[in-house]
Amino acid sequence: MRRGLVSIQMAAIVAFALSPIFTHAQVDDSARLKGSAVEYLFPEQVTVPASKATDVTLHFRVAAGYHINSHTPREEFLIPTTFSIPDGAGVRLDKAVYPAGTDFTLPLDPTNKLSVYNNEFTIQARIVADAGSHLVEGKLHFQACDKSVCLPPKTIPVAFNVTGK
Amino acid sequence: MKRNTLVLTAVLFILSTFAWAGWANYEYRKQAADRMLASVAQGELVLDPESGTAQYLSPLKGKPAPPFVLEDLNGKKVSLASYKGKAVLINFWATWCAPCKIETPWIIELRKQYASQGFEVIGISADDLNRDDPKELAKDKMEIAQSAQKLHIDYPVLIDGATLDKPYGGLDELPTSFFVNRKGLVVAAQLGLTSKDDIESNIKKALGN
């Protein structure tokens, strides 16, 4: 019996001594977080007629100094900005209308005009919602650059509540 | 019997505690190693007081270029080690990178100009590859090949550059270039589009001119 108690005590000591390692591994996350070049602004919630196509204007902001390709970039291989809503959310994306891009030229290539979005821009999403309340987790896919560097393509969440009445 | 059960339970508890502690320790060391590796290679942009321009300070400068073996567009394995004795420009680019397309013609010209002195260029595409789907993978490779052809790239283009993200310091901004001398040491690094003169100046450093 005594040997059993000693074993239990040893186990408790070992567990206590090692517990800081695990806690440290969980909380110490020094991975560098870089903000997204594009931020979804609003709306956070909309009310629309159920089962009827309705336009919702989604507002976005591009970080200062950066631009993203428009939905219709002029050059081959450049990645267009696209908005999507995954299936099964109770809300269907019927159509997305994108703004025309703004002309932008890189200082070292002034003859080549890129079609981009910068500052704030909107996307007109025509949605059809089932009756009830739905959390839409849309996605904006884009690729951002500044005047000299480009960041890898990225997808950010575009979350808003839709109530179909 | 009761005592034996108690002892057995205690022993099992101890063993599971050790297993758990070992796993936790492994995870912790793995994370620490990843962090260290990332911090070792991560460069930063600083303002050069003389020129007034931003300079890329890579911690790889003065150190051996991290070794790699990657596939080229034909599926052939190419290693950095096979360039031993040459001055090499390792240029990370992507099909979607507009500034990369501006500097590529400069790099092509400079390669021709300095090839006779033992200078070579390795282009490494950082485009994502869909390795789970053979059709998508073939499409990804074709797009890189088409883009390289359109840019008239005549030096080797390797794919899957994203796998070199950690040893070469993030690569979350393109274009990024590393200039390696004949001894295999990184003598200069460039982040972003600068100028043909800057690239040439760094090539000369790599050649030891």
mmCIF file of C-alpha atoms in Angstrom:
data_model
loop_
_atom_site.group_PDB
_atom_site.id
_atom_site.type_symbol
_atom_site.label_atom_id
_atom_site.label_comp_id
_atom_site.label_asym_id
_atom_site.label_seq_id
_atom_site.Cartn_x
_atom_site.Cartn_y
_atom_site.Cartn_z
ATOM 1 C CA MET A 1 0.000 0.000 0.000
ATOM 2 C CA ARG A 2 2.821 2.286 0.929
ATOM 3 C CA ARG A 3 4.604 1.600 -2.359
ATOM 4 C CA GLY A 4 1.413 2.516 -4.176
ATOM 5 C CA LEU A 5 1.172 5.821 -2.370
ATOM 6 C CA VAL A 6 4.799 6.614 -3.190
ATOM 7 C CA SER A 7 4.077 5.952 -6.874
ATOM 8 C CA ILE A 8 1.074 8.278 -6.792
ATOM 9 C CA GLN A 9 3.126 10.976 -5.075
ATOM 10 C CA MET A 10 5.852 10.637 -7.701
ATOM 11 C CA ALA A 11 3.344 10.922 -10.494
ATOM 12 C CA ALA A 12 1.844 14.049 -8.955
ATOM 13 C CA ILE A 13 5.300 15.622 -8.594
ATOM 14 C CA VAL A 14 6.215 14.847 -12.205
ATOM 15 C CA ALA A 15 2.915 16.235 -13.495
ATOM 16 C CA PHE A 16 3.284 19.404 -11.425
ATOM 17 C CA ALA A 17 6.891 19.935 -12.504
ATOM 18 C CA LEU A 18 6.112 19.563 -16.211
ATOM 19 C CA SER A 19 2.869 21.514 -16.333
ATOM 20 C CA PRO A 20 4.556 24.913 -17.017
ATOM 21 C CA ILE A 21 6.042 23.498 -20.256
ATOM 22 C CA PHE A 22 2.638 22.719 -21.661
ATOM 23 C CA THR A 23 1.141 26.007 -20.547
ATOM 24 C CA HIS A 24 4.054 27.852 -22.090
ATOM 25 C CA ALA A 25 3.667 26.008 -25.381
ATOM 26 C CA GLN A 26 0.013 26.931 -25.505
ATOM 27 C CA VAL A 27 0.244 30.606 -24.662
ATOM 28 C CA ASP A 28 3.588 31.567 -26.168
ATOM 29 C CA ASP A 29 2.710 32.185 -29.762
ATOM 30 C CA SER A 30 5.153 34.706 -31.129
ATOM 31 C CA ALA A 31 4.172 34.190 -34.763
ATOM 32 C CA ARG A 32 4.212 37.572 -36.417
ATOM 33 C CA LEU A 33 0.747 38.729 -37.297
ATOM 34 C CA LYS A 34 0.503 41.014 -40.254
ATOM 35 C CA GLY A 35 -2.709 42.879 -40.861
ATOM 36 C CA SER A 36 -4.631 42.152 -44.011
ATOM 37 C CA ALA A 37 -4.265 44.581 -46.899
ATOM 38 C CA VAL A 38 -8.070 44.615 -47.175
ATOM 39 C CA GLU A 39 -10.594 45.034 -44.402
ATOM 40 C CA TYR A 40 -14.333 44.384 -44.557
ATOM 41 C CA LEU A 41 -16.158 47.384 -43.117
ATOM 42 C CA PHE A 42 -19.956 46.889 -43.154
ATOM 43 C CA PRO A 43 -22.891 46.046 -43.072
ATOM 44 C CA GLU A 44 -22.911 43.731 -40.081
ATOM 45 C CA GLN A 45 -26.546 42.811 -40.572
ATOM 46 C CA VAL A 46 -29.255 43.248 -43.169
ATOM 47 C CA THR A 47 -32.939 42.409 -43.406
ATOM 48 C CA VAL A 48 -34.204 41.337 -46.814
ATOM 49 C CA PRO A 49 -37.441 39.896 -48.225
ATOM 50 C CA ALA A 50 -37.249 36.091 -48.031
ATOM 51 C CA SER A 51 -36.719 34.228 -51.323
ATOM 52 C CA LYS A 52 -36.409 37.472 -53.276
ATOM 53 C CA ALA A 53 -33.198 38.704 -54.923
ATOM 54 C CA THR A 54 -32.009 41.775 -53.053
ATOM 55 C CA ASP A 55 -28.946 43.962 -53.532
ATOM 56 C CA VAL A 56 -26.648 44.426 -50.549
ATOM 57 C CA THR A 57 -23.732 46.844 -50.779
ATOM 58 C CA LEU A 58 -20.589 45.505 -49.109
ATOM 59 C CA HIS A 59 -17.970 48.050 -48.113
ATOM 60 C CA PHE A 60 -14.231 47.370 -48.008
ATOM 61 C CA ARG A 61 -11.090 49.351 -47.300
ATOM 62 C CA VAL A 62 -7.629 48.762 -48.811
ATOM 63 C CA ALA A 63 -4.712 49.608 -46.513
ATOM 64 C CA ALA A 64 -2.967 52.909 -47.229
ATOM 65 C CA GLY A 65 -0.241 52.592 -49.851
ATOM 66 C CA TYR A 66 -1.594 49.301 -51.190
ATOM 67 C CA HIS A 67 -3.854 48.396 -54.091
ATOM 68 C CA ILE A 68 -5.534 45.176 -55.180
ATOM 69 C CA ASN A 69 -6.396 44.062 -58.694
ATOM 70 C CA SER A 70 -9.909 44.948 -59.789
ATOM 71 C CA HIS A 71 -12.335 42.209 -60.793
ATOM 72 C CA THR A 72 -11.110 42.662 -64.352
ATOM 73 C CA PRO A 73 -7.332 43.120 -64.333
ATOM 74 C CA ARG A 74 -5.912 43.999 -67.720
ATOM 75 C CA GLU A 75 -2.912 41.707 -67.591
ATOM 76 C CA GLU A 76 -2.896 37.953 -67.925
ATOM 77 C CA PHE A 77 -1.982 36.054 -64.739
ATOM 78 C CA LEU A 78 -2.961 38.888 -62.404
ATOM 79 C CA ILE A 79 -5.465 37.659 -59.843
ATOM 80 C CA PRO A 80 -8.926 39.271 -59.974
ATOM 81 C CA THR A 81 -10.766 40.320 -56.833
ATOM 82 C CA THR A 82 -13.752 38.040 -56.312
ATOM 83 C CA PHE A 83 -16.519 37.733 -53.734
ATOM 84 C CA SER A 84 -18.280 34.452 -52.995
ATOM 85 C CA ILE A 85 -20.726 32.931 -50.544
ATOM 86 C CA PRO A 86 -20.301 29.222 -49.755
ATOM 87 C CA ASP A 87 -23.264 26.954 -50.409
ATOM 88 C CA GLY A 88 -25.547 25.953 -47.587
ATOM 89 C CA ALA A 89 -25.605 29.218 -45.673
ATOM 90 C CA GLY A 90 -29.318 29.799 -46.233
ATOM 91 C CA VAL A 91 -28.257 32.687 -48.412
ATOM 92 C CA ARG A 92 -27.305 32.344 -52.064
ATOM 93 C CA LEU A 93 -25.221 34.787 -54.071
ATOM 94 C CA ASP A 94 -27.177 35.412 -57.242
ATOM 95 C CA LYS A 95 -24.748 37.898 -58.709
ATOM 96 C CA ALA A 96 -21.906 40.184 -57.652
ATOM 97 C CA VAL A 97 -21.437 43.527 -59.357
ATOM 98 C CA TYR A 98 -17.928 44.909 -59.031
ATOM 99 C CA PRO A 99 -16.862 48.513 -59.470
ATOM 100 C CA ALA A 100 -14.674 49.512 -62.399
ATOM 101 C CA GLY A 101 -11.018 49.580 -61.497
ATOM 102 C CA THR A 102 -8.939 52.714 -61.120
ATOM 103 C CA ASP A 103 -5.925 53.140 -63.397
ATOM 104 C CA PHE A 104 -2.635 52.711 -61.577
ATOM 105 C CA THR A 105 0.909 52.732 -62.923
ATOM 106 C CA LEU A 106 4.054 51.580 -61.209
ATOM 107 C CA PRO A 107 6.644 54.388 -61.120
ATOM 108 C CA LEU A 108 9.178 52.265 -63.028
ATOM 109 C CA ASP A 109 6.672 51.280 -65.714
ATOM 110 C CA PRO A 110 4.543 54.376 -66.384
ATOM 111 C CA THR A 111 3.212 53.118 -69.709
ATOM 112 C CA ASN A 112 1.533 50.048 -68.266
ATOM 113 C CA LYS A 113 -1.830 50.847 -66.681
ATOM 114 C CA LEU A 114 -3.096 48.391 -64.099
ATOM 115 C CA SER A 115 -6.761 48.210 -63.128
ATOM 116 C CA VAL A 116 -6.956 48.308 -59.334
ATOM 117 C CA TYR A 117 -9.015 49.119 -56.256
ATOM 118 C CA ASN A 118 -7.520 51.297 -53.549
ATOM 119 C CA ASN A 119 -8.817 53.234 -50.553
ATOM 120 C CA GLU A 120 -12.483 52.262 -50.103
ATOM 121 C CA PHE A 121 -14.560 50.285 -52.572
ATOM 122 C CA THR A 122 -17.898 48.492 -52.621
ATOM 123 C CA ILE A 123 -19.254 45.297 -54.136
ATOM 124 C CA GLN A 124 -22.950 45.010 -54.903
ATOM 125 C CA ALA A 125 -23.986 41.497 -53.843
ATOM 126 C CA ARG A 126 -27.382 40.315 -55.094
ATOM 127 C CA ILE A 127 -28.466 37.723 -52.547
ATOM 128 C CA VAL A 128 -31.458 35.432 -52.121
ATOM 129 C CA ALA A 129 -32.128 34.491 -48.494
ATOM 130 C CA ASP A 130 -34.328 31.786 -47.021
ATOM 131 C CA ALA A 131 -36.741 32.879 -44.299
ATOM 132 C CA GLY A 132 -35.082 33.172 -40.904
ATOM 133 C CA SER A 133 -31.795 34.418 -39.545
ATOM 134 C CA HIS A 134 -28.526 33.402 -41.202
ATOM 135 C CA LEU A 135 -24.879 34.138 -40.553
ATOM 136 C CA VAL A 136 -23.295 34.616 -43.952
ATOM 137 C CA GLU A 137 -19.603 33.827 -44.083
ATOM 138 C CA GLY A 138 -18.690 35.215 -47.466
ATOM 139 C CA LYS A 139 -15.151 35.339 -48.839
ATOM 140 C CA LEU A 140 -13.200 38.027 -50.604
ATOM 141 C CA HIS A 141 -10.252 36.751 -52.602
ATOM 142 C CA PHE A 142 -7.660 39.280 -53.711
ATOM 143 C CA GLN A 143 -3.976 39.932 -54.283
ATOM 144 C CA ALA A 144 -2.394 43.121 -53.002
ATOM 145 C CA CYS A 145 0.719 45.095 -53.941
ATOM 146 C CA ASP A 146 2.261 48.449 -53.201
ATOM 147 C CA LYS A 147 4.563 50.352 -55.554
ATOM 148 C CA SER A 148 7.431 47.877 -55.290
ATOM 149 C CA VAL A 149 6.296 44.617 -53.691
ATOM 150 C CA CYS A 150 3.399 42.196 -53.961
ATOM 151 C CA LEU A 151 1.869 40.108 -51.204
ATOM 152 C CA PRO A 152 0.630 36.556 -51.830
ATOM 153 C CA PRO A 153 -3.035 36.069 -52.797
ATOM 154 C CA LYS A 154 -5.312 36.065 -49.789
ATOM 155 C CA THR A 155 -8.906 35.294 -48.836
ATOM 156 C CA ILE A 156 -10.566 37.199 -45.988
ATOM 157 C CA PRO A 157 -13.910 36.435 -44.344
ATOM 158 C CA VAL A 158 -16.851 38.741 -45.066
ATOM 159 C CA ALA A 159 -19.279 37.960 -42.263
ATOM 160 C CA PHE A 160 -22.724 39.533 -41.880
ATOM 161 C CA ASN A 161 -26.108 38.504 -40.547
ATOM 162 C CA VAL A 162 -29.013 38.216 -42.955
ATOM 163 C CA THR A 163 -32.610 38.072 -41.790
ATOM 164 C CA GLY A 164 -35.078 36.864 -44.412
ATOM 165 C CA LYS A 165 -38.643 38.014 -43.715
ATOM 166 C CA MET B 1 -5.688 -7.672 -4.881
ATOM 167 C CA LYS B 2 -6.952 -4.221 -4.005
ATOM 168 C CA ARG B 3 -3.394 -3.070 -3.351
ATOM 169 C CA ASN B 4 -2.177 -4.459 -6.682
ATOM 170 C CA THR B 5 -4.936 -2.607 -8.518
ATOM 171 C CA LEU B 6 -3.951 0.618 -6.807
ATOM 172 C CA VAL B 7 -0.269 0.169 -7.689
ATOM 173 C CA LEU B 8 -1.122 -0.751 -11.274
ATOM 174 C CA THR B 9 -3.319 2.353 -11.576
ATOM 175 C CA ALA B 10 -0.539 4.500 -10.186
ATOM 176 C CA VAL B 11 2.018 3.018 -12.604
ATOM 177 C CA LEU B 12 -0.303 3.581 -15.564
ATOM 178 C CA PHE B 13 -0.862 7.141 -14.388
ATOM 179 C CA ILE B 14 2.881 7.745 -14.227
ATOM 180 C CA LEU B 15 3.451 6.270 -17.670
ATOM 181 C CA SER B 16 0.673 8.345 -19.209
ATOM 182 C CA THR B 17 2.050 11.422 -17.465
ATOM 183 C CA PHE B 18 5.462 10.773 -18.976
ATOM 184 C CA ALA B 19 3.941 10.231 -22.413
ATOM 185 C CA TRP B 20 1.956 13.438 -22.110
ATOM 186 C CA ALA B 21 4.973 15.368 -20.825
ATOM 187 C CA GLY B 22 7.112 13.999 -23.665
ATOM 188 C CA TRP B 23 4.559 15.030 -26.256
ATOM 189 C CA ALA B 24 4.158 18.493 -24.712
ATOM 190 C CA ASN B 25 7.927 18.925 -24.577
ATOM 191 C CA TYR B 26 8.271 17.859 -28.226
ATOM 192 C CA GLU B 27 5.599 20.336 -29.310
ATOM 193 C CA TYR B 28 7.239 23.118 -27.317
ATOM 194 C CA ARG B 29 10.688 22.442 -28.773
ATOM 195 C CA LYS B 30 9.255 22.215 -32.294
ATOM 196 C CA GLN B 31 7.553 25.580 -31.925
ATOM 197 C CA ALA B 32 10.685 27.105 -30.418
ATOM 198 C CA ALA B 33 12.808 25.750 -33.278
ATOM 199 C CA ASP B 34 10.361 27.131 -35.874
ATOM 200 C CA ARG B 35 10.399 30.520 -34.181
ATOM 201 C CA MET B 36 14.166 30.549 -34.026
ATOM 202 C CA LEU B 37 14.498 29.581 -37.661
ATOM 203 C CA ALA B 38 12.023 32.243 -38.721
ATOM 204 C CA SER B 39 13.723 34.897 -36.642
ATOM 205 C CA VAL B 40 17.145 33.937 -37.943
ATOM 206 C CA ALA B 41 16.212 34.392 -41.577
ATOM 207 C CA GLN B 42 13.685 37.229 -41.372
ATOM 208 C CA GLY B 43 15.023 40.420 -42.876
ATOM 209 C CA GLU B 44 13.871 43.990 -42.477
ATOM 210 C CA LEU B 45 13.702 47.166 -44.494
ATOM 211 C CA VAL B 46 15.714 50.044 -43.077
ATOM 212 C CA LEU B 47 16.372 53.545 -44.331
ATOM 213 C CA ASP B 48 19.865 54.059 -45.712
ATOM 214 C CA PRO B 49 20.920 57.548 -44.530
ATOM 215 C CA GLU B 50 23.332 57.966 -47.464
ATOM 216 C CA SER B 51 20.998 57.177 -50.337
ATOM 217 C CA GLY B 52 17.733 57.964 -48.549
ATOM 218 C CA THR B 53 16.279 54.732 -49.902
ATOM 219 C CA ALA B 54 15.010 51.652 -48.125
ATOM 220 C CA GLN B 55 17.572 48.871 -47.896
ATOM 221 C CA TYR B 56 16.772 45.232 -47.238
ATOM 222 C CA LEU B 57 18.831 43.877 -44.379
ATOM 223 C CA SER B 58 18.763 40.106 -44.555
ATOM 224 C CA PRO B 59 20.234 38.117 -41.672
ATOM 225 C CA LEU B 60 21.466 35.717 -44.355
ATOM 226 C CA LYS B 61 24.034 38.264 -45.471
ATOM 227 C CA GLY B 62 27.536 36.887 -44.943
ATOM 228 C CA LYS B 63 26.156 33.402 -44.299
ATOM 229 C CA PRO B 64 25.984 30.353 -46.548
ATOM 230 C CA ALA B 65 22.942 30.413 -48.793
ATOM 231 C CA PRO B 66 20.462 27.835 -47.441
ATOM 232 C CA PRO B 67 20.714 24.735 -49.632
ATOM 233 C CA PHE B 68 17.740 23.548 -51.666
ATOM 234 C CA VAL B 69 16.679 21.040 -54.275
ATOM 235 C CA LEU B 70 13.616 21.978 -56.306
ATOM 236 C CA GLU B 71 12.025 20.831 -59.539
ATOM 237 C CA ASP B 72 12.282 22.876 -62.690
ATOM 238 C CA LEU B 73 9.399 23.224 -65.128
ATOM 239 C CA ASN B 74 10.345 19.926 -66.777
ATOM 240 C CA GLY B 75 10.332 18.014 -63.512
ATOM 241 C CA LYS B 76 14.132 17.866 -63.288
ATOM 242 C CA LYS B 77 15.613 18.278 -59.807
ATOM 243 C CA VAL B 78 17.943 21.249 -59.534
ATOM 244 C CA SER B 79 20.088 21.932 -56.483
ATOM 245 C CA LEU B 80 21.818 25.102 -55.426
ATOM 246 C CA ALA B 81 24.879 22.947 -54.722
ATOM 247 C CA SER B 82 25.212 22.262 -58.464
ATOM 248 C CA TYR B 83 26.084 25.973 -58.921
ATOM 249 C CA LYS B 84 29.156 25.713 -56.696
ATOM 250 C CA GLY B 85 31.940 28.000 -57.856
ATOM 251 C CA LYS B 86 29.568 30.392 -59.637
ATOM 252 C CA ALA B 87 28.079 33.700 -58.596
ATOM 253 C CA VAL B 88 24.322 33.188 -58.426
ATOM 254 C CA LEU B 89 21.297 35.435 -58.290
ATOM 255 C CA ILE B 90 18.377 33.611 -56.651
ATOM 256 C CA ASN B 91 15.285 35.520 -57.746
ATOM 257 C CA PHE B 92 11.931 34.719 -56.109
ATOM 258 C CA TRP B 93 9.006 35.817 -58.281
ATOM 259 C CA ALA B 94 5.403 34.863 -59.069
ATOM 260 C CA THR B 95 3.092 34.973 -62.069
ATOM 261 C CA TRP B 96 0.788 37.415 -60.237
ATOM 262 C CA CYS B 97 3.588 39.812 -59.259
ATOM 263 C CA ALA B 98 3.525 42.935 -61.429
ATOM 264 C CA PRO B 99 6.815 44.446 -60.116
ATOM 265 C CA CYS B 100 8.553 41.119 -60.840
ATOM 266 C CA LYS B 101 7.668 41.557 -64.510
ATOM 267 C CA ILE B 102 9.468 44.894 -64.594
ATOM 268 C CA GLU B 103 12.753 43.606 -63.184
ATOM 269 C CA THR B 104 12.822 40.324 -65.123
ATOM 270 C CA PRO B 105 14.041 41.879 -68.421
ATOM 271 C CA TRP B 106 16.839 43.611 -66.474
ATOM 272 C CA ILE B 107 17.878 40.269 -64.954
ATOM 273 C CA ILE B 108 17.855 38.596 -68.387
ATOM 274 C CA GLU B 109 20.109 41.326 -69.804
ATOM 275 C CA LEU B 110 22.477 41.265 -66.841
ATOM 276 C CA ARG B 111 22.772 37.486 -67.019
ATOM 277 C CA LYS B 112 23.903 37.754 -70.642
ATOM 278 C CA GLN B 113 26.299 40.533 -69.763
ATOM 279 C CA TYR B 114 28.005 38.701 -66.881
ATOM 280 C CA ALA B 115 27.608 35.034 -67.877
ATOM 281 C CA SER B 116 31.172 34.853 -69.199
ATOM 282 C CA GLN B 117 32.446 35.787 -65.736
ATOM 283 C CA GLY B 118 30.664 32.845 -64.134
ATOM 284 C CA PHE B 119 27.353 34.464 -63.247
ATOM 285 C CA GLU B 120 24.089 32.500 -63.228
ATOM 286 C CA VAL B 121 20.461 33.169 -62.345
ATOM 287 C CA ILE B 122 17.962 30.835 -60.725
ATOM 288 C CA GLY B 123 14.354 32.001 -60.915
ATOM 289 C CA ILE B 124 12.162 30.469 -58.243
ATOM 290 C CA SER B 125 8.410 30.711 -58.603
ATOM 291 C CA ALA B 126 6.545 31.279 -55.353
ATOM 292 C CA ASP B 127 3.199 30.456 -56.960
ATOM 293 C CA ASP B 128 1.024 28.092 -54.956
ATOM 294 C CA LEU B 129 0.839 24.577 -56.343
ATOM 295 C CA ASN B 130 -2.213 22.407 -55.914
ATOM 296 C CA ARG B 131 -0.436 19.121 -55.189
ATOM 297 C CA ASP B 132 -3.648 17.342 -54.149
ATOM 298 C CA ASP B 133 -5.126 17.475 -57.635
ATOM 299 C CA PRO B 134 -2.920 16.291 -60.548
ATOM 300 C CA LYS B 135 -4.979 18.238 -63.102
ATOM 301 C CA GLU B 136 -4.780 21.466 -61.106
ATOM 302 C CA LEU B 137 -1.065 20.875 -60.500
ATOM 303 C CA ALA B 138 -0.476 20.483 -64.232
ATOM 304 C CA LYS B 139 -2.476 23.684 -64.822
ATOM 305 C CA ASP B 140 -0.451 25.560 -62.190
ATOM 306 C CA LYS B 141 2.814 24.416 -63.782
ATOM 307 C CA MET B 142 1.582 25.356 -67.238
ATOM 308 C CA GLU B 143 0.681 28.862 -66.081
ATOM 309 C CA ILE B 144 4.148 29.346 -64.587
ATOM 310 C CA ALA B 145 5.719 28.056 -67.821
ATOM 311 C CA GLN B 146 3.533 30.347 -69.949
ATOM 312 C CA SER B 147 4.330 33.339 -67.774
ATOM 313 C CA ALA B 148 8.070 32.573 -67.928
ATOM 314 C CA GLN B 149 7.847 32.198 -71.701
ATOM 315 C CA LYS B 150 5.975 35.483 -72.046
ATOM 316 C CA LEU B 151 8.696 37.194 -70.016
ATOM 317 C CA HIS B 152 11.359 35.534 -72.257
ATOM 318 C CA ILE B 153 13.063 34.023 -69.223
ATOM 319 C CA ASP B 154 16.021 31.991 -70.492
ATOM 320 C CA TYR B 155 17.434 30.846 -67.145
ATOM 321 C CA PRO B 156 16.191 27.888 -65.054
ATOM 322 C CA VAL B 157 12.823 28.439 -63.386
ATOM 323 C CA LEU B 158 12.205 26.264 -60.352
ATOM 324 C CA ILE B 159 8.803 25.737 -58.774
ATOM 325 C CA ASP B 160 7.450 25.327 -55.253
ATOM 326 C CA GLY B 161 9.501 28.236 -53.901
ATOM 327 C CA ALA B 162 7.064 28.592 -51.010
ATOM 328 C CA THR B 163 8.838 25.613 -49.400
ATOM 329 C CA LEU B 164 11.881 27.870 -48.951
ATOM 330 C CA ASP B 165 9.805 30.359 -46.996
ATOM 331 C CA LYS B 166 11.538 29.801 -43.667
ATOM 332 C CA PRO B 167 15.211 29.408 -44.596
ATOM 333 C CA TYR B 168 15.042 32.412 -46.930
ATOM 334 C CA GLY B 169 13.167 34.626 -44.500
ATOM 335 C CA GLY B 170 9.450 34.843 -45.023
ATOM 336 C CA LEU B 171 9.160 35.458 -48.759
ATOM 337 C CA ASP B 172 5.823 37.075 -48.023
ATOM 338 C CA GLU B 173 6.721 39.946 -50.315
ATOM 339 C CA LEU B 174 7.913 39.649 -53.905
ATOM 340 C CA PRO B 175 10.171 40.133 -55.729
ATOM 341 C CA THR B 176 12.949 39.080 -53.376
ATOM 342 C CA SER B 177 16.492 38.330 -54.539
ATOM 343 C CA PHE B 178 19.596 36.888 -52.931
ATOM 344 C CA PHE B 179 23.064 37.310 -54.414
ATOM 345 C CA VAL B 180 25.424 34.422 -53.684
ATOM 346 C CA ASN B 181 29.186 34.558 -54.301
ATOM 347 C CA ARG B 182 31.423 31.804 -55.631
ATOM 348 C CA LYS B 183 31.967 30.477 -52.105
ATOM 349 C CA GLY B 184 28.234 30.054 -51.594
ATOM 350 C CA LEU B 185 27.863 33.007 -49.228
ATOM 351 C CA VAL B 186 25.005 35.506 -49.475
ATOM 352 C CA VAL B 187 26.642 38.860 -50.173
ATOM 353 C CA ALA B 188 23.493 40.943 -50.739
ATOM 354 C CA ALA B 189 19.702 40.716 -50.734
ATOM 355 C CA GLN B 190 16.994 42.829 -52.307
ATOM 356 C CA LEU B 191 13.348 43.111 -51.402
ATOM 357 C CA GLY B 192 10.952 44.656 -53.873
ATOM 358 C CA LEU B 193 11.490 46.449 -57.120
ATOM 359 C CA THR B 194 14.551 48.702 -56.963
ATOM 360 C CA SER B 195 16.542 49.446 -60.122
ATOM 361 C CA LYS B 196 18.679 47.718 -62.726
ATOM 362 C CA ASP B 197 21.709 49.545 -61.321
ATOM 363 C CA ASP B 198 21.071 48.113 -57.854
ATOM 364 C CA ILE B 199 20.826 44.607 -59.246
ATOM 365 C CA GLU B 200 23.999 45.076 -61.285
ATOM 366 C CA SER B 201 25.864 46.438 -58.284
ATOM 367 C CA ASN B 202 24.911 43.346 -56.281
ATOM 368 C CA ILE B 203 25.887 41.031 -59.144
ATOM 369 C CA LYS B 204 29.336 42.645 -59.102
ATOM 370 C CA LYS B 205 29.557 41.992 -55.361
ATOM 371 C CA ALA B 206 28.672 38.345 -55.962
ATOM 372 C CA LEU B 207 31.333 38.101 -58.684
ATOM 373 C CA GLY B 208 33.859 39.743 -56.377
ATOM 374 C CA ASN B 209 34.451 42.619 -58.806
#
